[in-house]
mmCIF file of N, CA and C in Angstrom:
data_model
loop_
_atom_site.group_PDB
_atom_site.id
_atom_site.type_symbol
_atom_site.label_atom_id
_atom_site.label_comp_id
_atom_site.label_asym_id
_atom_site.label_seq_id
_atom_site.Cartn_x
_atom_site.Cartn_y
_atom_site.Cartn_z
ATOM 1 N N MET A 1 58.223 -74.917 18.188
ATOM 2 C CA MET A 1 59.340 -74.118 17.740
ATOM 3 C C MET A 1 60.406 -74.148 18.823
ATOM 4 N N LYS A 2 61.620 -74.404 18.414
ATOM 5 C CA LYS A 2 62.721 -74.501 19.370
ATOM 6 C C LYS A 2 63.146 -73.123 19.848
ATOM 7 N N ASP A 3 63.716 -73.116 21.010
ATOM 8 C CA ASP A 3 64.212 -71.884 21.612
ATOM 9 C C ASP A 3 65.653 -71.681 21.173
ATOM 10 N N ARG A 4 65.855 -70.850 20.175
ATOM 11 C CA ARG A 4 67.190 -70.582 19.649
ATOM 12 C C ARG A 4 67.470 -69.088 19.682
ATOM 13 N N ILE A 5 68.752 -68.768 19.705
ATOM 14 C CA ILE A 5 69.163 -67.361 19.722
ATOM 15 C C ILE A 5 68.756 -66.667 18.425
ATOM 16 N N LEU A 6 68.837 -67.380 17.294
ATOM 17 C CA LEU A 6 68.446 -66.771 16.023
ATOM 18 C C LEU A 6 66.970 -66.411 15.981
ATOM 19 N N LEU A 7 66.159 -67.106 16.748
ATOM 20 C CA LEU A 7 64.734 -66.799 16.825
ATOM 21 C C LEU A 7 64.514 -65.401 17.396
ATOM 22 N N GLY A 8 65.410 -64.913 18.197
ATOM 23 C CA GLY A 8 65.316 -63.559 18.739
ATOM 24 C C GLY A 8 66.195 -62.565 18.020
ATOM 25 N N LEU A 9 67.312 -63.042 17.463
ATOM 26 C CA LEU A 9 68.256 -62.139 16.803
ATOM 27 C C LEU A 9 67.678 -61.541 15.525
ATOM 28 N N ILE A 10 67.102 -62.365 14.696
ATOM 29 C CA ILE A 10 66.594 -61.880 13.408
ATOM 30 C C ILE A 10 65.442 -60.893 13.591
ATOM 31 N N PRO A 11 64.415 -61.220 14.385
ATOM 32 C CA PRO A 11 63.385 -60.197 14.620
ATOM 33 C C PRO A 11 63.926 -58.967 15.351
ATOM 34 N N GLY A 12 64.922 -59.168 16.200
ATOM 35 C CA GLY A 12 65.519 -58.040 16.908
ATOM 36 C C GLY A 12 66.244 -57.082 15.985
ATOM 37 N N LEU A 13 66.743 -57.590 14.869
ATOM 38 C CA LEU A 13 67.407 -56.731 13.890
ATOM 39 C C LEU A 13 66.417 -56.087 12.921
ATOM 40 N N ILE A 14 65.315 -56.756 12.649
ATOM 41 C CA ILE A 14 64.343 -56.268 11.661
ATOM 42 C C ILE A 14 63.287 -55.349 12.279
ATOM 43 N N ALA A 15 62.839 -55.649 13.473
ATOM 44 C CA ALA A 15 61.725 -54.935 14.100
ATOM 45 C C ALA A 15 61.936 -53.424 14.239
ATOM 46 N N PRO A 16 63.138 -52.926 14.552
ATOM 47 C CA PRO A 16 63.290 -51.463 14.647
ATOM 48 C C PRO A 16 62.973 -50.743 13.336
ATOM 49 N N PHE A 17 63.269 -51.364 12.220
ATOM 50 C CA PHE A 17 62.957 -50.725 10.945
ATOM 51 C C PHE A 17 61.456 -50.725 10.682
ATOM 52 N N LEU A 18 60.757 -51.725 11.187
ATOM 53 C CA LEU A 18 59.299 -51.725 11.076
ATOM 54 C C LEU A 18 58.697 -50.601 11.918
ATOM 55 N N ILE A 19 59.258 -50.349 13.080
ATOM 56 C CA ILE A 19 58.780 -49.254 13.927
ATOM 57 C C ILE A 19 59.036 -47.911 13.255
ATOM 58 N N VAL A 20 60.209 -47.747 12.646
ATOM 59 C CA VAL A 20 60.521 -46.507 11.928
ATOM 60 C C VAL A 20 59.577 -46.342 10.748
ATOM 61 N N PHE A 21 59.297 -47.433 10.058
ATOM 62 C CA PHE A 21 58.369 -47.388 8.927
ATOM 63 C C PHE A 21 56.973 -46.976 9.395
ATOM 64 N N LEU A 22 56.501 -47.535 10.507
ATOM 65 C CA LEU A 22 55.205 -47.143 11.053
ATOM 66 C C LEU A 22 55.207 -45.688 11.522
ATOM 67 N N PHE A 23 56.320 -45.240 12.076
ATOM 68 C CA PHE A 23 56.469 -43.841 12.471
ATOM 69 C C PHE A 23 56.320 -42.930 11.260
ATOM 70 N N TRP A 24 56.937 -43.329 10.161
ATOM 71 C CA TRP A 24 56.827 -42.553 8.925
ATOM 72 C C TRP A 24 55.386 -42.549 8.423
ATOM 73 N N ILE A 25 54.734 -43.691 8.423
ATOM 74 C CA ILE A 25 53.359 -43.780 7.908
ATOM 75 C C ILE A 25 52.399 -42.931 8.731
ATOM 76 N N PHE A 26 52.484 -43.018 10.061
ATOM 77 C CA PHE A 26 51.510 -42.335 10.902
ATOM 78 C C PHE A 26 51.834 -40.867 11.151
ATOM 79 N N ARG A 27 53.099 -40.503 11.106
ATOM 80 C CA ARG A 27 53.456 -39.113 11.435
ATOM 81 C C ARG A 27 53.831 -38.282 10.205
ATOM 82 N N PHE A 28 54.524 -38.856 9.255
ATOM 83 C CA PHE A 28 55.029 -38.114 8.099
ATOM 84 C C PHE A 28 54.534 -38.709 6.791
ATOM 85 N N HIS A 29 53.287 -39.103 6.752
ATOM 86 C CA HIS A 29 52.726 -39.745 5.564
ATOM 87 C C HIS A 29 52.686 -38.825 4.356
ATOM 88 N N TYR A 30 52.747 -37.517 4.562
ATOM 89 C CA TYR A 30 52.713 -36.572 3.456
ATOM 90 C C TYR A 30 54.050 -36.520 2.705
ATOM 91 N N LEU A 31 55.112 -37.031 3.289
ATOM 92 C CA LEU A 31 56.415 -37.106 2.625
ATOM 93 C C LEU A 31 56.594 -38.472 1.986
ATOM 94 N N ARG A 32 57.263 -38.491 0.859
ATOM 95 C CA ARG A 32 57.667 -39.784 0.306
ATOM 96 C C ARG A 32 58.740 -40.360 1.230
ATOM 97 N N LEU A 33 58.908 -41.664 1.181
ATOM 98 C CA LEU A 33 59.875 -42.321 2.059
ATOM 99 C C LEU A 33 61.280 -41.786 1.805
ATOM 100 N N GLU A 34 61.619 -41.553 0.547
ATOM 101 C CA GLU A 34 62.944 -41.013 0.223
ATOM 102 C C GLU A 34 63.140 -39.624 0.828
ATOM 103 N N GLU A 35 62.091 -38.789 0.785
ATOM 104 C CA GLU A 35 62.186 -37.455 1.368
ATOM 105 C C GLU A 35 62.332 -37.528 2.891
ATOM 106 N N PHE A 36 61.607 -38.451 3.500
ATOM 107 C CA PHE A 36 61.699 -38.636 4.948
ATOM 108 C C PHE A 36 63.121 -39.014 5.345
ATOM 109 N N ILE A 37 63.717 -39.939 4.608
ATOM 110 C CA ILE A 37 65.089 -40.364 4.899
ATOM 111 C C ILE A 37 66.067 -39.224 4.667
ATOM 112 N N GLN A 38 65.893 -38.482 3.575
ATOM 113 C CA GLN A 38 66.781 -37.351 3.288
ATOM 114 C C GLN A 38 66.687 -36.287 4.373
ATOM 115 N N GLN A 39 65.478 -35.990 4.825
ATOM 116 C CA GLN A 39 65.306 -35.000 5.890
ATOM 117 C C GLN A 39 65.935 -35.470 7.197
ATOM 118 N N ALA A 40 65.783 -36.751 7.503
ATOM 119 C CA ALA A 40 66.379 -37.285 8.729
ATOM 120 C C ALA A 40 67.897 -37.197 8.681
ATOM 121 N N VAL A 41 68.479 -37.498 7.532
ATOM 122 C CA VAL A 41 69.935 -37.416 7.387
ATOM 123 C C VAL A 41 70.381 -35.956 7.418
ATOM 124 N N PHE A 42 69.640 -35.078 6.736
ATOM 125 C CA PHE A 42 69.991 -33.659 6.712
ATOM 126 C C PHE A 42 69.951 -33.058 8.117
ATOM 127 N N LEU A 43 68.944 -33.424 8.904
ATOM 128 C CA LEU A 43 68.814 -32.905 10.262
ATOM 129 C C LEU A 43 69.649 -33.678 11.275
ATOM 130 N N LYS A 44 70.320 -34.737 10.805
ATOM 131 C CA LYS A 44 71.185 -35.587 11.635
ATOM 132 C C LYS A 44 70.419 -36.212 12.800
ATOM 133 N N ILE A 45 69.217 -36.681 12.501
ATOM 134 C CA ILE A 45 68.412 -37.347 13.524
ATOM 135 C C ILE A 45 68.129 -38.797 13.151
ATOM 136 N N GLN A 46 68.783 -39.304 12.117
ATOM 137 C CA GLN A 46 68.494 -40.671 11.670
ATOM 138 C C GLN A 46 68.806 -41.687 12.769
ATOM 139 N N PHE A 47 69.869 -41.479 13.529
ATOM 140 C CA PHE A 47 70.210 -42.422 14.583
ATOM 141 C C PHE A 47 69.230 -42.331 15.748
ATOM 142 N N LYS A 48 68.721 -41.154 15.999
ATOM 143 C CA LYS A 48 67.736 -41.002 17.074
ATOM 144 C C LYS A 48 66.433 -41.708 16.712
ATOM 145 N N ILE A 49 66.033 -41.605 15.462
ATOM 146 C CA ILE A 49 64.801 -42.267 15.025
ATOM 147 C C ILE A 49 64.963 -43.781 15.098
ATOM 148 N N ILE A 50 66.091 -44.287 14.622
ATOM 149 C CA ILE A 50 66.329 -45.729 14.673
ATOM 150 C C ILE A 50 66.473 -46.189 16.117
ATOM 151 N N ALA A 51 67.091 -45.374 16.962
ATOM 152 C CA ALA A 51 67.245 -45.741 18.368
ATOM 153 C C ALA A 51 65.882 -45.873 19.057
ATOM 154 N N LEU A 52 64.940 -45.015 18.707
ATOM 155 C CA LEU A 52 63.588 -45.168 19.250
ATOM 156 C C LEU A 52 62.957 -46.473 18.784
ATOM 157 N N GLY A 53 63.200 -46.811 17.518
ATOM 158 C CA GLY A 53 62.710 -48.089 17.009
ATOM 159 C C GLY A 53 63.334 -49.262 17.729
ATOM 160 N N VAL A 54 64.635 -49.174 17.970
ATOM 161 C CA VAL A 54 65.323 -50.244 18.701
ATOM 162 C C VAL A 54 64.749 -50.362 20.105
ATOM 163 N N PHE A 55 64.553 -49.250 20.763
ATOM 164 C CA PHE A 55 64.049 -49.287 22.136
ATOM 165 C C PHE A 55 62.671 -49.933 22.218
ATOM 166 N N PHE A 56 61.720 -49.413 21.439
ATOM 167 C CA PHE A 56 60.348 -49.899 21.556
ATOM 168 C C PHE A 56 60.172 -51.305 20.996
ATOM 169 N N ALA A 57 60.727 -51.576 19.834
ATOM 170 C CA ALA A 57 60.530 -52.882 19.202
ATOM 171 C C ALA A 57 61.243 -53.978 19.980
ATOM 172 N N ASP A 58 62.492 -53.746 20.300
ATOM 173 C CA ASP A 58 63.255 -54.798 20.974
ATOM 174 C C ASP A 58 62.829 -54.985 22.419
ATOM 175 N N LEU A 59 62.363 -53.935 23.057
ATOM 176 C CA LEU A 59 61.827 -54.093 24.406
ATOM 177 C C LEU A 59 60.584 -54.969 24.383
ATOM 178 N N ALA A 60 59.701 -54.719 23.420
ATOM 179 C CA ALA A 60 58.491 -55.529 23.304
ATOM 180 C C ALA A 60 58.829 -56.977 22.967
ATOM 181 N N LEU A 61 59.763 -57.169 22.037
ATOM 182 C CA LEU A 61 60.164 -58.535 21.681
ATOM 183 C C LEU A 61 60.800 -59.252 22.869
ATOM 184 N N PHE A 62 61.631 -58.544 23.604
ATOM 185 C CA PHE A 62 62.305 -59.143 24.758
ATOM 186 C C PHE A 62 61.284 -59.658 25.768
ATOM 187 N N TYR A 63 60.319 -58.823 26.122
ATOM 188 C CA TYR A 63 59.329 -59.246 27.110
ATOM 189 C C TYR A 63 58.377 -60.300 26.547
ATOM 190 N N LEU A 64 58.111 -60.249 25.259
ATOM 191 C CA LEU A 64 57.295 -61.292 24.650
ATOM 192 C C LEU A 64 57.980 -62.654 24.764
ATOM 193 N N PHE A 65 59.264 -62.706 24.423
ATOM 194 C CA PHE A 65 59.991 -63.970 24.508
ATOM 195 C C PHE A 65 60.156 -64.429 25.953
ATOM 196 N N LEU A 66 60.326 -63.504 26.881
ATOM 197 C CA LEU A 66 60.386 -63.893 28.293
ATOM 198 C C LEU A 66 59.055 -64.470 28.759
ATOM 199 N N HIS A 67 57.977 -63.853 28.323
ATOM 200 C CA HIS A 67 56.650 -64.336 28.704
ATOM 201 C C HIS A 67 56.386 -65.731 28.142
ATOM 202 N N LEU A 68 56.923 -66.008 26.953
ATOM 203 C CA LEU A 68 56.745 -67.315 26.320
ATOM 204 C C LEU A 68 57.793 -68.332 26.778
ATOM 205 N N ASN A 69 58.617 -67.958 27.745
ATOM 206 C CA ASN A 69 59.699 -68.810 28.264
ATOM 207 C C ASN A 69 60.694 -69.221 27.176
ATOM 208 N N LYS A 70 60.989 -68.299 26.294
ATOM 209 C CA LYS A 70 62.003 -68.496 25.252
ATOM 210 C C LYS A 70 63.234 -67.682 25.650
ATOM 211 N N ASN A 71 64.001 -68.222 26.602
ATOM 212 C CA ASN A 71 65.131 -67.485 27.158
ATOM 213 C C ASN A 71 66.240 -67.266 26.145
ATOM 214 N N ASN A 72 66.518 -68.246 25.300
ATOM 215 C CA ASN A 72 67.558 -68.060 24.284
ATOM 216 C C ASN A 72 67.136 -67.038 23.242
ATOM 217 N N ALA A 73 65.862 -67.008 22.894
ATOM 218 C CA ALA A 73 65.381 -65.989 21.962
ATOM 219 C C ALA A 73 65.508 -64.601 22.588
ATOM 220 N N SER A 74 65.261 -64.502 23.885
ATOM 221 C CA SER A 74 65.450 -63.224 24.586
ATOM 222 C C SER A 74 66.907 -62.789 24.534
ATOM 223 N N LYS A 75 67.809 -63.760 24.641
ATOM 224 C CA LYS A 75 69.237 -63.447 24.513
ATOM 225 C C LYS A 75 69.551 -62.942 23.107
ATOM 226 N N GLY A 76 68.896 -63.491 22.104
ATOM 227 C CA GLY A 76 69.097 -63.029 20.732
ATOM 228 C C GLY A 76 68.667 -61.588 20.555
ATOM 229 N N VAL A 77 67.585 -61.193 21.202
ATOM 230 C CA VAL A 77 67.134 -59.798 21.136
ATOM 231 C C VAL A 77 68.164 -58.892 21.792
ATOM 232 N N ILE A 78 68.714 -59.314 22.915
ATOM 233 C CA ILE A 78 69.744 -58.516 23.593
ATOM 234 C C ILE A 78 70.983 -58.384 22.705
ATOM 235 N N ILE A 79 71.347 -59.441 22.012
ATOM 236 C CA ILE A 79 72.480 -59.378 21.087
ATOM 237 C C ILE A 79 72.200 -58.373 19.979
ATOM 238 N N ALA A 80 70.961 -58.342 19.478
ATOM 239 C CA ALA A 80 70.588 -57.371 18.448
ATOM 240 C C ALA A 80 70.714 -55.942 18.974
ATOM 241 N N VAL A 81 70.318 -55.727 20.224
ATOM 242 C CA VAL A 81 70.443 -54.393 20.823
ATOM 243 C C VAL A 81 71.908 -53.997 20.918
ATOM 244 N N PHE A 82 72.771 -54.926 21.335
ATOM 245 C CA PHE A 82 74.203 -54.622 21.393
ATOM 246 C C PHE A 82 74.778 -54.373 20.001
ATOM 247 N N PHE A 83 74.281 -55.082 19.000
ATOM 248 C CA PHE A 83 74.726 -54.839 17.626
ATOM 249 C C PHE A 83 74.424 -53.400 17.217
ATOM 250 N N TYR A 84 73.192 -52.956 17.481
ATOM 251 C CA TYR A 84 72.836 -51.575 17.151
ATOM 252 C C TYR A 84 73.630 -50.583 17.992
ATOM 253 N N PHE A 85 73.881 -50.909 19.241
ATOM 254 C CA PHE A 85 74.665 -50.033 20.104
ATOM 255 C C PHE A 85 76.058 -49.794 19.521
ATOM 256 N N PHE A 86 76.741 -50.877 19.157
ATOM 257 C CA PHE A 86 78.086 -50.719 18.607
ATOM 258 C C PHE A 86 78.064 -50.089 17.228
ATOM 259 N N LEU A 87 77.026 -50.352 16.452
ATOM 260 C CA LEU A 87 76.886 -49.713 15.150
ATOM 261 C C LEU A 87 76.766 -48.203 15.309
ATOM 262 N N PHE A 88 75.920 -47.759 16.234
ATOM 263 C CA PHE A 88 75.765 -46.330 16.474
ATOM 264 C C PHE A 88 77.005 -45.713 17.090
ATOM 265 N N LEU A 89 77.655 -46.447 17.969
ATOM 266 C CA LEU A 89 78.842 -45.942 18.648
ATOM 267 C C LEU A 89 79.955 -45.665 17.649
ATOM 268 N N PHE A 90 80.201 -46.597 16.747
ATOM 269 C CA PHE A 90 81.307 -46.428 15.812
ATOM 270 C C PHE A 90 80.957 -45.636 14.569
ATOM 271 N N SER A 91 79.678 -45.409 14.302
ATOM 272 C CA SER A 91 79.314 -44.616 13.136
ATOM 273 C C SER A 91 79.387 -43.128 13.434
ATOM 274 N N ASN A 92 79.417 -42.722 14.695
ATOM 275 C CA ASN A 92 79.498 -41.305 15.057
ATOM 276 C C ASN A 92 80.930 -40.821 15.185
ATOM 277 N N LEU A 93 81.909 -41.676 14.938
ATOM 278 C CA LEU A 93 83.304 -41.242 15.080
ATOM 279 C C LEU A 93 83.719 -40.345 13.955
#
């Protein structure tokens, strides 16, 4: 497999939602997914939950790609983190 930025960018964009999904399954399994999302939006913590997903998922992906000597893929993960950063920055205006 070639070392490309897209190899890190795509998982870097998808992985935080998998972490949020696992958070919902293990912590709030008694709520339906729609109720969990509604409660997060109502309490205005949706960005905090996604930010935790970005932190843990992308940190793990970053170090995984570094360990595998996939430097361009690691750059793709960093680009995904910056994408989420600017998304959160401009959505709170």
